[in-house]
Amino acid sequence: QSALTQPASVSGSPGQSITISCTGTSSDVGGYNYVSWYQQYPDKAPKLLIYEVTNRPSGVSDRFSGSKSGNTASLTISGLQAEDEADYYCSSYTTTNIGVFGTGTKVTV
Amino acid sequence: EVQLVESGGGLVKPGGSLRLSCAASGFTFNSYTMTWVRQAPGKGLEWVSSISSSTNYIYYADSVKGRFTITRDNAKKSLYLQMNSLRAEDTAVYYCARLKYDTRHFDYWGQGTLVTVSS
């Protein structure tokens, strides 16, 4: 149950696009299309952004998009805004039936 | 409106016990798998334990197996986490989260309750 690997930090200017990677193994990210992404502000609960790799819940901005290639999933934030400054976590189902989160990425705008 | 409200956190000495509760409302509680997720201060999220809607399936992270017990009371729409033999490394905010089992994602989270293990 090792955590999925994310970059510790990613930064960008307003209006730019950034991509956060999430690398696992064939036992988690690569083996299932059950990758989800969460946004977390300081001292707040995480909020769902993306599920099943590419799906956005209603109410989530279409500036957020997800993809996957092999054992690596990615979250792209387009048209970066000040309010996007937060921590981001990926998560995946695993063969052990218990899920695993990524190490987390701090986005700075 | 879906609401998840955790309670029961606090300060406990190493080796001690604590029971967390999560009160659910706004949805059909007995239809969902529920999960505890924790976050140590300044650290990332960690999946702790999950329990299926009818309690047929229960899973634990290796880090808590044998020490923590997850249960639920569908009549009371409540989720519990009994934590025994607590260690300093169990210090964290504990979140209750609703798991969409068909797509393996958490669509609703509680606000969290802080557990501090310290002498």
mmCIF file of C-alpha atoms in Angstrom:
data_model
loop_
_atom_site.group_PDB
_atom_site.id
_atom_site.type_symbol
_atom_site.label_atom_id
_atom_site.label_comp_id
_atom_site.label_asym_id
_atom_site.label_seq_id
_atom_site.Cartn_x
_atom_site.Cartn_y
_atom_site.Cartn_z
ATOM 1 C CA GLN A 1 0.000 0.000 0.000
ATOM 2 C CA SER A 2 2.696 2.493 -0.920
ATOM 3 C CA ALA A 3 1.419 5.973 -1.686
ATOM 4 C CA LEU A 4 1.153 7.001 -5.316
ATOM 5 C CA THR A 5 3.880 9.428 -6.387
ATOM 6 C CA GLN A 6 3.030 13.053 -7.092
ATOM 7 C CA PRO A 7 5.326 16.068 -7.475
ATOM 8 C CA ALA A 8 5.560 17.972 -4.203
ATOM 9 C CA SER A 9 4.776 21.286 -5.842
ATOM 10 C CA VAL A 10 3.700 22.786 -9.153
ATOM 11 C CA SER A 11 3.377 26.463 -9.915
ATOM 12 C CA GLY A 12 1.991 28.572 -12.710
ATOM 13 C CA SER A 13 0.837 32.051 -13.593
ATOM 14 C CA PRO A 14 -2.803 33.097 -13.889
ATOM 15 C CA GLY A 15 -4.258 31.922 -17.188
ATOM 16 C CA GLN A 16 -1.654 29.228 -17.741
ATOM 17 C CA SER A 17 -2.217 25.479 -17.730
ATOM 18 C CA ILE A 18 -0.481 23.098 -15.359
ATOM 19 C CA THR A 19 -0.416 19.316 -15.107
ATOM 20 C CA ILE A 20 -0.001 17.202 -11.985
ATOM 21 C CA SER A 21 1.161 13.626 -12.425
ATOM 22 C CA CYS A 22 0.271 10.634 -10.271
ATOM 23 C CA THR A 23 2.408 7.538 -10.736
ATOM 24 C CA GLY A 24 1.544 4.119 -9.421
ATOM 25 C CA THR A 25 1.860 0.529 -10.566
ATOM 26 C CA SER A 26 -0.067 -2.059 -12.527
ATOM 27 C CA SER A 27 -1.705 -3.042 -9.217
ATOM 28 C CA ASP A 28 -3.409 0.299 -8.845
ATOM 29 C CA VAL A 29 -3.361 3.167 -11.373
ATOM 30 C CA GLY A 30 -2.387 1.002 -14.307
ATOM 31 C CA GLY A 31 -4.769 -1.810 -13.518
ATOM 32 C CA TYR A 32 -8.053 0.031 -13.111
ATOM 33 C CA ASN A 33 -9.853 3.112 -14.399
ATOM 34 C CA TYR A 34 -10.689 4.072 -10.829
ATOM 35 C CA VAL A 35 -8.484 7.109 -10.438
ATOM 36 C CA SER A 36 -9.953 10.127 -8.658
ATOM 37 C CA TRP A 37 -8.625 13.568 -7.797
ATOM 38 C CA TYR A 38 -9.312 15.786 -4.790
ATOM 39 C CA GLN A 39 -8.682 19.436 -3.987
ATOM 40 C CA GLN A 40 -7.967 20.481 -0.412
ATOM 41 C CA TYR A 41 -7.670 23.940 1.078
ATOM 42 C CA PRO A 42 -5.837 24.417 4.394
ATOM 43 C CA ASP A 43 -7.817 23.050 7.344
ATOM 44 C CA LYS A 44 -10.658 21.958 5.094
ATOM 45 C CA ALA A 45 -11.921 18.576 4.001
ATOM 46 C CA PRO A 46 -10.933 17.328 0.542
ATOM 47 C CA LYS A 47 -13.337 17.956 -2.331
ATOM 48 C CA LEU A 48 -13.873 15.604 -5.285
ATOM 49 C CA LEU A 49 -12.709 17.001 -8.626
ATOM 50 C CA ILE A 50 -12.437 13.995 -10.964
ATOM 51 C CA TYR A 51 -13.526 10.351 -10.768
ATOM 52 C CA GLU A 52 -13.006 7.312 -13.037
ATOM 53 C CA VAL A 53 -9.971 9.055 -14.553
ATOM 54 C CA THR A 54 -11.845 11.624 -16.630
ATOM 55 C CA ASN A 55 -15.303 12.285 -15.161
ATOM 56 C CA ARG A 56 -16.206 15.567 -13.479
ATOM 57 C CA PRO A 57 -18.982 15.761 -10.872
ATOM 58 C CA SER A 58 -21.618 18.387 -11.469
ATOM 59 C CA GLY A 59 -20.523 21.749 -10.162
ATOM 60 C CA VAL A 60 -16.806 21.229 -10.814
ATOM 61 C CA SER A 61 -15.304 23.659 -13.316
ATOM 62 C CA ASP A 62 -14.452 22.279 -16.754
ATOM 63 C CA ARG A 63 -11.022 23.844 -16.290
ATOM 64 C CA PHE A 64 -10.188 20.618 -14.446
ATOM 65 C CA SER A 65 -9.571 17.538 -16.571
ATOM 66 C CA GLY A 66 -8.066 14.097 -16.031
ATOM 67 C CA SER A 67 -6.291 11.495 -18.126
ATOM 68 C CA LYS A 68 -4.258 8.329 -17.767
ATOM 69 C CA SER A 69 -1.490 6.570 -19.642
ATOM 70 C CA GLY A 70 -0.156 3.282 -18.341
ATOM 71 C CA ASN A 71 0.680 3.572 -14.654
ATOM 72 C CA THR A 72 0.500 7.377 -14.598
ATOM 73 C CA ALA A 73 -2.606 9.520 -14.228
ATOM 74 C CA SER A 74 -2.665 13.273 -14.706
ATOM 75 C CA LEU A 75 -4.763 16.231 -13.626
ATOM 76 C CA THR A 76 -4.672 19.329 -15.812
ATOM 77 C CA ILE A 77 -5.847 22.713 -14.629
ATOM 78 C CA SER A 78 -6.464 25.113 -17.503
ATOM 79 C CA GLY A 79 -6.813 28.866 -17.213
ATOM 80 C CA LEU A 80 -5.180 28.848 -13.795
ATOM 81 C CA GLN A 81 -6.862 31.121 -11.240
ATOM 82 C CA ALA A 82 -5.840 32.360 -7.807
ATOM 83 C CA GLU A 83 -8.555 30.220 -6.226
ATOM 84 C CA ASP A 84 -6.864 27.076 -7.596
ATOM 85 C CA GLU A 85 -4.054 27.503 -5.085
ATOM 86 C CA ALA A 86 -4.516 24.426 -2.900
ATOM 87 C CA ASP A 87 -3.265 20.887 -2.326
ATOM 88 C CA TYR A 88 -4.251 18.177 -4.793
ATOM 89 C CA TYR A 89 -4.382 14.432 -4.195
ATOM 90 C CA CYS A 90 -4.939 11.537 -6.538
ATOM 91 C CA SER A 91 -6.416 8.244 -5.405
ATOM 92 C CA SER A 92 -6.729 4.796 -6.925
ATOM 93 C CA TYR A 93 -8.415 1.498 -6.227
ATOM 94 C CA THR A 94 -5.928 -1.318 -5.699
ATOM 95 C CA THR A 95 -5.850 -5.069 -5.954
ATOM 96 C CA THR A 96 -5.906 -5.289 -2.150
ATOM 97 C CA ASN A 97 -9.430 -3.811 -2.150
ATOM 98 C CA ILE A 98 -8.332 -0.860 -0.105
ATOM 99 C CA GLY A 99 -7.493 2.315 -1.901
ATOM 100 C CA VAL A 100 -4.372 4.412 -1.917
ATOM 101 C CA PHE A 101 -3.805 8.159 -2.120
ATOM 102 C CA GLY A 102 -1.034 10.091 -3.769
ATOM 103 C CA THR A 103 1.614 11.976 -1.844
ATOM 104 C CA GLY A 104 -0.065 15.288 -2.630
ATOM 105 C CA THR A 105 0.890 18.322 -4.713
ATOM 106 C CA LYS A 106 0.837 21.922 -3.593
ATOM 107 C CA VAL A 107 -0.242 24.214 -6.420
ATOM 108 C CA THR A 108 0.952 27.790 -6.283
ATOM 109 C CA VAL A 109 -0.509 30.455 -8.525
ATOM 110 C CA GLU B 1 -28.292 17.710 1.693
ATOM 111 C CA VAL B 2 -25.691 15.056 2.469
ATOM 112 C CA GLN B 3 -23.962 15.655 5.794
ATOM 113 C CA LEU B 4 -21.280 13.708 7.617
ATOM 114 C CA VAL B 5 -20.363 14.885 11.115
ATOM 115 C CA GLU B 6 -17.470 13.307 12.988
ATOM 116 C CA SER B 7 -16.995 13.405 16.741
ATOM 117 C CA GLY B 8 -14.996 11.713 19.457
ATOM 118 C CA GLY B 9 -11.516 13.058 18.785
ATOM 119 C CA GLY B 10 -9.252 14.323 21.516
ATOM 120 C CA LEU B 11 -6.005 13.873 23.387
ATOM 121 C CA VAL B 12 -5.064 10.340 24.437
ATOM 122 C CA LYS B 13 -1.900 8.804 25.829
ATOM 123 C CA PRO B 14 0.131 6.233 23.878
ATOM 124 C CA GLY B 15 -1.394 2.809 24.349
ATOM 125 C CA GLY B 16 -4.801 4.308 25.031
ATOM 126 C CA SER B 17 -8.111 3.948 23.213
ATOM 127 C CA LEU B 18 -10.591 6.226 21.533
ATOM 128 C CA ARG B 19 -13.846 5.743 19.658
ATOM 129 C CA LEU B 20 -14.742 8.004 16.772
ATOM 130 C CA SER B 21 -18.280 8.461 15.487
ATOM 131 C CA CYS B 22 -19.676 9.793 12.224
ATOM 132 C CA ALA B 23 -23.323 10.800 12.031
ATOM 133 C CA ALA B 24 -24.772 10.698 8.529
ATOM 134 C CA SER B 25 -27.830 12.438 7.137
ATOM 135 C CA GLY B 26 -29.380 13.419 3.823
ATOM 136 C CA PHE B 27 -28.932 10.061 2.062
ATOM 137 C CA THR B 28 -29.790 6.380 2.351
ATOM 138 C CA PHE B 29 -26.962 5.429 4.686
ATOM 139 C CA ASN B 30 -27.491 1.665 4.447
ATOM 140 C CA SER B 31 -26.840 1.753 0.699
ATOM 141 C CA TYR B 32 -23.265 3.023 0.852
ATOM 142 C CA THR B 33 -19.819 1.766 1.729
ATOM 143 C CA MET B 34 -18.269 4.127 4.272
ATOM 144 C CA THR B 35 -14.603 4.853 4.885
ATOM 145 C CA TRP B 36 -12.301 6.492 7.398
ATOM 146 C CA VAL B 37 -9.436 8.522 5.937
ATOM 147 C CA ARG B 38 -6.823 10.252 8.069
ATOM 148 C CA GLN B 39 -4.317 13.043 7.607
ATOM 149 C CA ALA B 40 -1.365 13.550 9.938
ATOM 150 C CA PRO B 41 -0.391 17.189 10.591
ATOM 151 C CA GLY B 42 1.229 18.616 7.470
ATOM 152 C CA LYS B 43 1.045 15.260 5.693
ATOM 153 C CA GLY B 44 -1.011 13.596 2.994
ATOM 154 C CA LEU B 45 -4.211 11.561 3.064
ATOM 155 C CA GLU B 46 -4.212 7.934 4.175
ATOM 156 C CA TRP B 47 -7.028 5.439 3.571
ATOM 157 C CA VAL B 48 -7.602 3.799 6.969
ATOM 158 C CA SER B 49 -10.595 1.471 6.784
ATOM 159 C CA SER B 50 -13.747 0.749 4.788
ATOM 160 C CA ILE B 51 -16.979 -1.100 5.591
ATOM 161 C CA SER B 52 -19.579 -2.174 3.069
ATOM 162 C CA SER B 53 -23.235 -1.252 3.357
ATOM 163 C CA SER B 54 -24.266 -4.569 4.922
ATOM 164 C CA THR B 55 -20.930 -5.041 6.774
ATOM 165 C CA ASN B 56 -20.095 -8.066 4.616
ATOM 166 C CA TYR B 57 -16.795 -6.529 3.565
ATOM 167 C CA ILE B 58 -14.361 -4.773 5.884
ATOM 168 C CA TYR B 59 -10.879 -3.606 4.931
ATOM 169 C CA TYR B 60 -8.026 -2.085 6.931
ATOM 170 C CA ALA B 61 -4.746 -0.445 6.041
ATOM 171 C CA ASP B 62 -1.764 -2.468 7.242
ATOM 172 C CA SER B 63 -0.818 0.412 9.554
ATOM 173 C CA VAL B 64 -3.944 -0.058 11.691
ATOM 174 C CA LYS B 65 -4.791 -3.745 11.207
ATOM 175 C CA GLY B 66 -5.289 -5.491 14.534
ATOM 176 C CA ARG B 67 -5.617 -2.219 16.451
ATOM 177 C CA PHE B 68 -8.574 -0.430 14.832
ATOM 178 C CA THR B 69 -12.107 -1.763 14.331
ATOM 179 C CA ILE B 70 -14.648 -0.210 11.990
ATOM 180 C CA THR B 71 -18.357 -0.739 12.590
ATOM 181 C CA ARG B 72 -21.631 0.822 11.570
ATOM 182 C CA ASP B 73 -25.186 1.045 12.851
ATOM 183 C CA ASN B 74 -27.500 1.463 9.873
ATOM 184 C CA ALA B 75 -30.509 2.092 12.094
ATOM 185 C CA LYS B 76 -28.706 5.029 13.687
ATOM 186 C CA LYS B 77 -27.084 6.101 10.394
ATOM 187 C CA SER B 78 -23.740 6.111 12.124
ATOM 188 C CA LEU B 79 -20.208 4.951 11.411
ATOM 189 C CA TYR B 80 -17.650 4.197 14.112
ATOM 190 C CA LEU B 81 -13.933 3.634 14.468
ATOM 191 C CA GLN B 82 -12.667 1.976 17.632
ATOM 192 C CA MET B 83 -8.984 2.764 18.007
ATOM 193 C CA ASN B 84 -6.913 0.754 20.489
ATOM 194 C CA SER B 85 -3.194 0.617 21.298
ATOM 195 C CA LEU B 86 -2.810 4.110 19.944
ATOM 196 C CA ARG B 87 0.619 5.341 18.882
ATOM 197 C CA ALA B 88 2.075 8.777 18.306
ATOM 198 C CA GLU B 89 1.950 8.122 14.569
ATOM 199 C CA ASP B 90 -1.849 7.778 14.759
ATOM 200 C CA THR B 91 -2.060 11.516 15.476
ATOM 201 C CA ALA B 92 -4.140 12.930 12.642
ATOM 202 C CA VAL B 93 -7.396 14.466 11.555
ATOM 203 C CA TYR B 94 -9.790 11.602 10.883
ATOM 204 C CA TYR B 95 -12.343 12.088 8.115
ATOM 205 C CA CYS B 96 -15.461 10.074 7.506
ATOM 206 C CA ALA B 97 -16.186 9.755 3.779
ATOM 207 C CA ARG B 98 -18.884 8.207 1.618
ATOM 208 C CA LEU B 99 -17.480 5.843 -0.982
ATOM 209 C CA LYS B 100 -19.203 5.343 -4.338
ATOM 210 C CA TYR B 101 -18.236 1.665 -4.533
ATOM 211 C CA ASP B 102 -19.105 1.208 -8.219
ATOM 212 C CA THR B 103 -16.602 3.878 -9.194
ATOM 213 C CA ARG B 104 -14.334 3.787 -6.121
ATOM 214 C CA HIS B 105 -14.327 7.481 -5.283
ATOM 215 C CA PHE B 106 -15.301 9.597 -2.284
ATOM 216 C CA ASP B 107 -18.108 11.975 -3.137
ATOM 217 C CA TYR B 108 -18.798 13.409 0.325
ATOM 218 C CA TRP B 109 -16.510 14.074 3.293
ATOM 219 C CA GLY B 110 -17.060 15.162 6.875
ATOM 220 C CA GLN B 111 -15.205 18.083 8.404
ATOM 221 C CA GLY B 112 -12.857 15.806 10.350
ATOM 222 C CA THR B 113 -12.022 15.230 14.012
ATOM 223 C CA LEU B 114 -8.531 15.591 15.463
ATOM 224 C CA VAL B 115 -6.925 12.745 17.370
ATOM 225 C CA THR B 116 -3.731 13.562 19.255
ATOM 226 C CA VAL B 117 -1.690 10.753 20.793
ATOM 227 C CA SER B 118 0.801 12.164 23.243
ATOM 228 C CA SER B 119 2.007 11.661 26.792
#
